[in-house]
Amino acid sequence: MTPPVLYFDLGNTLVYGPPDNRVPFVDAVATIETLWERGYRIGLLSNQSAGTTVAMTIEKLGDYGLDASKFDALTLSSEVSPPKPKPDPDLFAYALSKVGFTAASDRTVFITESLSHIEAARGLGWRAIHKPLNAPCSPASGECVETLDDLLDLFPPLQVDVYLRDSSGDDGDEPSSGTFWNSPDLWIRNQHDGGTAHQNPATGQDNWFYARLRNRGEGIARTVLVTHTVQE
């Protein structure tokens, strides 16, 4: 299952102030990091001037005090030719394609301060959440948050279920059956070459353990540590 994605607008949604001195809202950094850790994909869907590249925007996020590594997808109006700013349906469709969706649903979320863009996104099938700028939610807002950290009440942690197969028929259920000592997801290579065929350890040199993990949960497994125990 394709994990849900939360696309944020940039100006006046995550950051505010004049173009040459924008800073993040007080809860922006922590909210993005928490949602990222909870297994959601985080996206940026932003109108940018012609010629603005993704690389330039990554640098800009850093200047604003936002961690660009927490954004799984950046979609800019300047990426398409000719530029198509929000609320153009083509830009929303392009944003979907970047994260593996062919159609909008309640699993494709857009957050912005612009009510007209909220209405456009909803008309295209997105779940759109209004975050008014320096104003309370109103009946016109529909689904709405007044602060970014209010989103944490709407998006609880997603289930993550990571496993390494004991045998080729292992689907992650426990107990598993088969020859667990011959896992197809654990092998050794004599060189650090990324090969997937097992090689017997070679004496007198370094050898490399490889492990292949699977996740049958809904969320992205952000931090997974695999440890190997070697016994002579």
Coordinates of N, CA and C in Angstrom, one line a residue, residues 76-222:
L76 N 7.1 21.9 -7.4 CA 7.1 23.4 -7.6 C 6.4 23.8 -8.9
S77 N 5.7 24.9 -8.9 CA 5.1 25.4 -10.1 C 6.1 25.6 -11.2
S78 N 7.3 26.0 -10.8 CA 8.4 26.3 -11.8 C 9.0 25.1 -12.5
E79 N 8.6 23.9 -12.0 CA 9.2 22.7 -12.6 C 8.5 22.3 -13.9
V80 N 7.3 22.8 -14.2 CA 6.6 22.4 -15.4 C 6.7 23.6 -16.4
S81 N 6.6 23.3 -17.6 CA 6.8 24.3 -18.7 C 5.5 24.2 -19.6
P82 N 4.9 25.4 -19.7 CA 5.1 26.6 -19.0 C 4.7 26.4 -17.5
P83 N 5.2 27.3 -16.6 CA 4.9 27.2 -15.2 C 3.4 27.2 -15.0
K84 N 2.9 26.3 -14.1 CA 1.5 26.2 -13.8 C 1.3 26.3 -12.3
P85 N 1.0 27.5 -11.8 CA 0.9 27.7 -10.3 C -0.4 27.1 -9.8
K86 N -0.4 26.8 -8.5 CA -1.7 26.5 -7.8 C -2.6 27.6 -8.1
P87 N -3.9 27.3 -8.3 CA -4.6 26.0 -8.2 C -4.7 25.3 -9.5
D88 N -3.8 25.4 -10.4 CA -3.9 24.6 -11.7 C -4.0 23.1 -11.4
P89 N -5.0 22.5 -11.9 CA -5.1 21.0 -11.7 C -3.9 20.2 -12.2
D90 N -3.2 20.7 -13.2 CA -2.0 20.0 -13.7 C -0.9 19.9 -12.6
L91 N -0.8 21.0 -11.8 CA 0.2 21.0 -10.8 C -0.1 20.0 -9.7
F92 N -1.4 19.9 -9.3 CA -1.8 18.9 -8.3 C -1.6 17.5 -8.9
A93 N -1.9 17.3 -10.1 CA -1.7 16.0 -10.7 C -0.2 15.6 -10.7
Y94 N 0.6 16.6 -11.0 CA 2.1 16.4 -11.0 C 2.6 16.0 -9.6
A95 N 2.0 16.6 -8.6 CA 2.3 16.3 -7.2 C 2.0 14.9 -6.9
L96 N 0.8 14.4 -7.4 CA 0.4 13.0 -7.1 C 1.4 12.1 -7.8
S97 N 1.8 12.4 -9.0 CA 2.7 11.5 -9.7 C 4.0 11.3 -9.0
K98 N 4.5 12.4 -8.3 CA 5.8 12.3 -7.6 C 5.8 11.4 -6.5
V99 N 4.6 11.0 -5.9 CA 4.6 10.2 -4.8 C 3.8 8.9 -5.1
G100 N 3.6 8.6 -6.4 CA 3.1 7.2 -6.7 C 1.6 7.1 -6.7
F101 N 0.9 8.2 -6.7 CA -0.6 8.1 -6.8 C -1.0 8.5 -8.2
T102 N -2.1 7.8 -8.7 CA -2.6 8.1 -9.9 C -3.9 8.9 -9.8
A103 N -4.5 9.0 -8.6 CA -5.7 9.8 -8.3 C -5.6 10.2 -6.9
A104 N -6.3 11.4 -6.6 CA -6.4 11.9 -5.3 C -7.4 11.1 -4.4
S105 N -7.2 11.2 -3.1 CA -8.1 10.5 -2.2 C -7.8 11.1 -0.8
D106 N -8.5 10.5 0.2 CA -8.2 11.0 1.6 C -6.8 10.7 2.1
R107 N -6.1 10.0 1.3 CA -4.7 9.6 1.6 C -3.7 10.6 1.0
T108 N -4.2 11.6 0.2 CA -3.4 12.6 -0.3 C -3.9 14.0 0.3
V109 N -3.1 14.5 1.1 CA -3.5 15.7 2.0 C -2.7 16.9 1.6
F110 N -3.4 18.0 1.6 CA -2.8 19.3 1.2 C -3.2 20.3 2.3
I111 N -2.2 21.0 2.9 CA -2.4 22.0 3.9 C -1.9 23.3 3.4
T112 N -2.7 24.3 3.5 CA -2.3 25.7 3.1 C -3.2 26.7 3.8
E113 N -2.7 28.0 3.8 CA -3.5 29.1 4.3 C -4.5 29.6 3.3
S114 N -4.3 29.3 2.0 CA -5.2 29.9 1.0 C -6.5 29.1 0.8
L115 N -7.6 29.7 1.2 CA -8.9 29.1 1.1 C -9.2 28.7 -0.4
S116 N -8.8 29.5 -1.3 CA -9.2 29.2 -2.7 C -8.4 28.0 -3.2
H117 N -7.2 27.8 -2.7 CA -6.4 26.6 -3.0 C -7.0 25.4 -2.3
I118 N -7.5 25.6 -1.1 CA -8.2 24.5 -0.4 C -9.4 24.0 -1.2
E119 N -10.2 25.0 -1.6 CA -11.4 24.6 -2.4 C -11.0 23.9 -3.7
A120 N -9.9 24.4 -4.4 CA -9.5 23.8 -5.6 C -9.1 22.3 -5.4
A121 N -8.3 22.1 -4.3 CA -7.8 20.8 -4.0 C -8.9 19.8 -3.7
R122 N -9.9 20.3 -2.9 CA -11.0 19.4 -2.6 C -11.8 19.1 -3.8
G123 N -11.9 20.0 -4.7 CA -12.6 19.8 -6.0 C -12.0 18.7 -6.8
L124 N -10.7 18.5 -6.6 CA -9.9 17.5 -7.3 C -9.8 16.2 -6.6
G125 N -10.4 16.1 -5.4 CA -10.5 14.8 -4.7 C -9.5 14.7 -3.5
W126 N -8.7 15.8 -3.3 CA -7.8 15.8 -2.2 C -8.5 16.0 -0.8
R127 N -7.8 15.5 0.2 CA -8.2 15.9 1.6 C -7.4 17.2 1.8
A128 N -8.1 18.3 1.9 CA -7.4 19.6 2.1 C -7.8 20.2 3.4
I129 N -6.8 20.6 4.2 CA -6.9 21.2 5.5 C -6.5 22.6 5.5
H130 N -7.4 23.5 5.9 CA -7.2 24.9 5.9 C -6.4 25.3 7.2
K131 N -5.4 26.1 7.1 CA -4.7 26.7 8.2 C -4.6 28.2 8.0
P132 N -5.7 28.9 8.5 CA -5.7 30.3 8.2 C -4.5 31.1 8.8
L133 N -4.2 32.1 8.1 CA -3.0 32.9 8.5 C -3.5 34.0 9.5
N134 N -3.1 33.8 10.8 CA -3.4 34.8 11.8 C -4.9 35.0 12.0
A135 N -5.7 34.0 11.8 CA -7.1 34.1 11.9 C -7.7 32.7 12.4
P136 N -8.8 32.7 13.1 CA -9.4 31.5 13.5 C -10.1 30.7 12.4
C137 N -10.3 29.5 12.6 CA -11.1 28.7 11.6 C -12.5 29.3 11.5
S138 N -13.1 29.2 10.3 CA -14.4 29.6 10.1 C -15.2 28.5 9.4
P139 N -16.6 28.7 9.4 CA -17.4 27.7 8.7 C -16.9 27.4 7.2
A140 N -16.4 28.5 6.6 CA -16.0 28.3 5.2 C -14.7 27.5 5.1
S141 N -14.0 27.3 6.2 CA -12.7 26.6 6.1 C -13.0 25.1 5.9
G142 N -14.1 24.5 6.4 CA -14.2 23.1 6.4 C -13.2 22.5 7.4
E143 N -12.6 21.4 7.0 CA -11.6 20.8 7.9 C -10.4 21.9 8.1
C144 N -10.1 22.1 9.3 CA -9.2 23.3 9.6 C -8.4 23.1 10.8
V145 N -7.2 23.6 10.9 CA -6.4 23.7 12.1 C -5.9 25.2 12.2
E146 N -5.8 25.6 13.4 CA -5.3 26.9 13.7 C -3.8 27.0 13.9
T147 N -3.2 25.9 14.3 CA -1.8 25.8 14.4 C -1.3 24.5 13.8
L148 N -0.1 24.5 13.4 CA 0.5 23.3 12.7 C 0.5 22.1 13.6
D149 N 0.7 22.3 14.9 CA 0.8 21.1 15.8 C -0.6 20.5 16.0
D150 N -1.7 21.3 15.7 CA -3.0 20.7 15.7 C -3.1 19.5 14.8
L151 N -2.2 19.4 13.7 CA -2.3 18.3 12.8 C -1.9 17.0 13.5
L152 N -1.2 17.1 14.6 CA -0.8 15.9 15.3 C -2.0 15.1 15.9
D153 N -3.0 15.8 16.1 CA -4.3 15.2 16.6 C -5.0 14.5 15.5
L154 N -4.8 14.9 14.2 CA -5.5 14.4 13.1 C -4.7 13.2 12.5
F155 N -3.4 13.1 12.7 CA -2.6 12.1 12.0 C -1.8 11.3 13.1
P156 N -2.4 10.3 13.6 CA -1.6 9.5 14.6 C -0.5 8.7 13.9
P157 N 0.3 8.0 14.7 CA 1.4 7.2 14.1 C 0.8 6.1 13.2
L158 N 1.4 5.9 12.1 CA 1.0 4.8 11.2 C 1.7 3.5 11.6
Q159 N 1.0 2.4 11.4 CA 1.6 1.1 11.7 C 2.8 0.8 10.8
V160 N 3.9 0.3 11.4 CA 5.0 -0.1 10.7 C 5.3 -1.6 11.1
D161 N 5.4 -2.5 10.2 CA 5.6 -3.9 10.5 C 6.8 -4.4 9.6
V162 N 8.0 -4.3 10.2 CA 9.2 -4.7 9.4 C 9.6 -6.1 9.8
Y163 N 9.9 -6.9 8.8 CA 10.4 -8.2 9.0 C 11.4 -8.7 8.0
L164 N 12.2 -9.7 8.4 CA 13.1 -10.3 7.5 C 12.7 -11.8 7.4
R165 N 12.5 -12.3 6.2 CA 12.0 -13.6 6.0 C 12.9 -14.7 6.5
D166 N 12.2 -15.6 7.2 CA 13.0 -16.8 7.6 C 13.1 -17.8 6.4
S167 N 12.1 -17.8 5.5 CA 12.1 -18.7 4.3 C 11.4 -18.0 3.2
S168 N 11.4 -18.5 2.0 CA 10.8 -17.9 0.9 C 9.3 -17.7 1.0
G169 N 8.7 -18.6 1.9 CA 7.2 -18.5 2.1 C 6.8 -17.7 3.2
D170 N 7.7 -17.1 3.9 CA 7.5 -16.3 5.1 C 6.8 -15.0 4.7
D171 N 5.6 -14.7 5.3 CA 4.8 -13.5 5.0 C 4.8 -12.5 6.1
G172 N 5.6 -12.8 7.1 CA 5.7 -11.9 8.3 C 4.9 -12.4 9.5
D173 N 4.0 -13.3 9.3 CA 3.3 -13.8 10.4 C 4.2 -14.7 11.3
E174 N 3.8 -14.7 12.6 CA 4.6 -15.6 13.5 C 3.7 -16.6 14.2
P175 N 4.2 -17.8 14.4 CA 5.5 -18.3 14.0 C 5.6 -18.6 12.5
S176 N 6.7 -18.5 12.0 CA 6.9 -18.8 10.6 C 7.4 -20.3 10.4
S177 N 7.3 -20.8 9.2 CA 7.7 -22.2 9.0 C 8.8 -22.1 8.0
G178 N 9.5 -23.3 7.8 CA 10.6 -23.3 6.9 C 12.0 -23.4 7.6
T179 N 13.0 -23.4 6.8 CA 14.4 -23.5 7.3 C 14.9 -22.1 7.6
F180 N 14.6 -21.6 8.8 CA 14.9 -20.3 9.2 C 16.4 -19.9 9.1
W181 N 17.3 -21.0 9.2 CA 18.7 -20.8 9.1 C 19.2 -20.5 7.7
N182 N 18.3 -20.5 6.7 CA 18.6 -20.3 5.3 C 17.7 -19.2 4.7
S183 N 17.7 -18.1 5.4 CA 16.9 -17.0 5.0 C 17.2 -16.4 3.6
P184 N 16.3 -16.2 2.8 CA 16.6 -15.6 1.4 C 16.9 -14.1 1.6
D185 N 16.7 -13.5 2.8 CA 16.9 -12.1 2.9 C 18.2 -11.8 3.7
L186 N 19.0 -12.8 3.9 CA 20.3 -12.6 4.6 C 21.4 -13.4 3.9
W187 N 22.5 -12.7 3.5 CA 23.5 -13.3 2.7 C 24.8 -12.6 3.0
I188 N 25.9 -13.3 2.5 CA 27.3 -12.8 2.7 C 27.9 -12.6 1.3
R189 N 28.7 -11.5 1.2 CA 29.5 -11.2 0.0 C 30.9 -11.1 0.4
N190 N 31.8 -11.5 -0.5 CA 33.2 -11.4 -0.2 C 33.7 -10.0 -0.5
Q191 N 32.9 -9.3 -1.3 CA 33.3 -7.9 -1.6 C 32.0 -7.0 -1.4
H192 N 32.3 -5.7 -1.1 CA 31.2 -4.8 -0.8 C 30.6 -4.3 -2.2
D193 N 30.0 -5.2 -2.9 CA 29.6 -4.9 -4.3 C 28.1 -4.9 -4.5
G194 N 27.3 -5.1 -3.5 CA 25.9 -5.0 -3.6 C 25.2 -6.2 -4.3
G195 N 26.0 -7.3 -4.5 CA 25.5 -8.5 -5.1 C 24.5 -9.1 -4.2
T196 N 23.6 -9.9 -4.8 CA 22.5 -10.5 -4.0 C 22.6 -12.0 -3.9
A197 N 23.6 -12.6 -4.5 CA 23.8 -14.1 -4.4 C 24.8 -14.4 -3.2
H198 N 24.4 -15.3 -2.4 CA 25.3 -15.6 -1.2 C 26.6 -16.2 -1.7
Q199 N 27.6 -15.8 -0.9 CA 29.0 -16.4 -1.1 C 29.5 -16.9 0.3
N200 N 30.1 -18.0 0.3 CA 30.7 -18.5 1.6 C 31.8 -17.5 2.0
P201 N 31.9 -17.3 3.3 CA 32.9 -16.4 3.8 C 34.3 -16.8 3.4
A202 N 35.1 -15.8 3.0 CA 36.5 -16.1 2.6 C 37.4 -15.8 3.8
T203 N 38.3 -16.6 4.1 CA 39.2 -16.4 5.2 C 40.3 -15.4 4.8
G204 N 40.8 -14.7 5.9 CA 41.9 -13.8 5.7 C 41.5 -12.5 5.1
Q205 N 40.2 -12.2 5.0 CA 39.8 -10.9 4.4 C 38.5 -10.5 5.1
D206 N 38.1 -9.2 4.8 CA 36.8 -8.8 5.3 C 35.7 -9.4 4.4
N207 N 34.6 -9.7 5.0 CA 33.4 -10.1 4.3 C 32.2 -9.2 4.7
W208 N 31.2 -9.2 3.9 CA 30.1 -8.3 4.2 C 28.7 -9.0 4.3
F209 N 28.0 -8.7 5.4 CA 26.7 -9.2 5.6 C 25.7 -8.2 4.9
Y210 N 24.7 -8.8 4.2 CA 23.6 -8.1 3.6 C 22.3 -8.6 4.2
A211 N 21.4 -7.7 4.4 CA 20.0 -8.0 4.9 C 19.0 -7.2 4.1
R212 N 17.9 -7.9 3.7 CA 16.8 -7.3 3.0 C 15.6 -7.3 3.9
L213 N 15.0 -6.1 4.2 CA 13.9 -6.0 5.0 C 12.7 -5.7 4.2
R214 N 11.5 -6.1 4.8 CA 10.2 -5.8 4.1 C 9.3 -5.2 5.2
N215 N 8.4 -4.3 4.7 CA 7.5 -3.6 5.6 C 6.1 -3.8 5.1
R216 N 5.3 -4.5 5.8 CA 3.9 -4.7 5.4 C 3.0 -3.7 6.2
G217 N 3.6 -2.8 6.9 CA 2.7 -1.8 7.5 C 2.4 -0.6 6.6
E218 N 1.5 0.3 7.1 CA 1.0 1.4 6.2 C 2.0 2.5 6.2
G219 N 2.8 2.7 7.3 CA 3.7 3.8 7.3 C 5.1 3.5 6.9
I220 N 5.9 4.5 6.7 CA 7.3 4.3 6.3 C 8.1 4.0 7.5
A221 N 8.9 3.0 7.4 CA 9.8 2.6 8.5 C 11.1 3.5 8.4
R222 N 11.1 4.6 9.2 CA 12.2 5.6 9.1 C 13.5 5.2 9.7

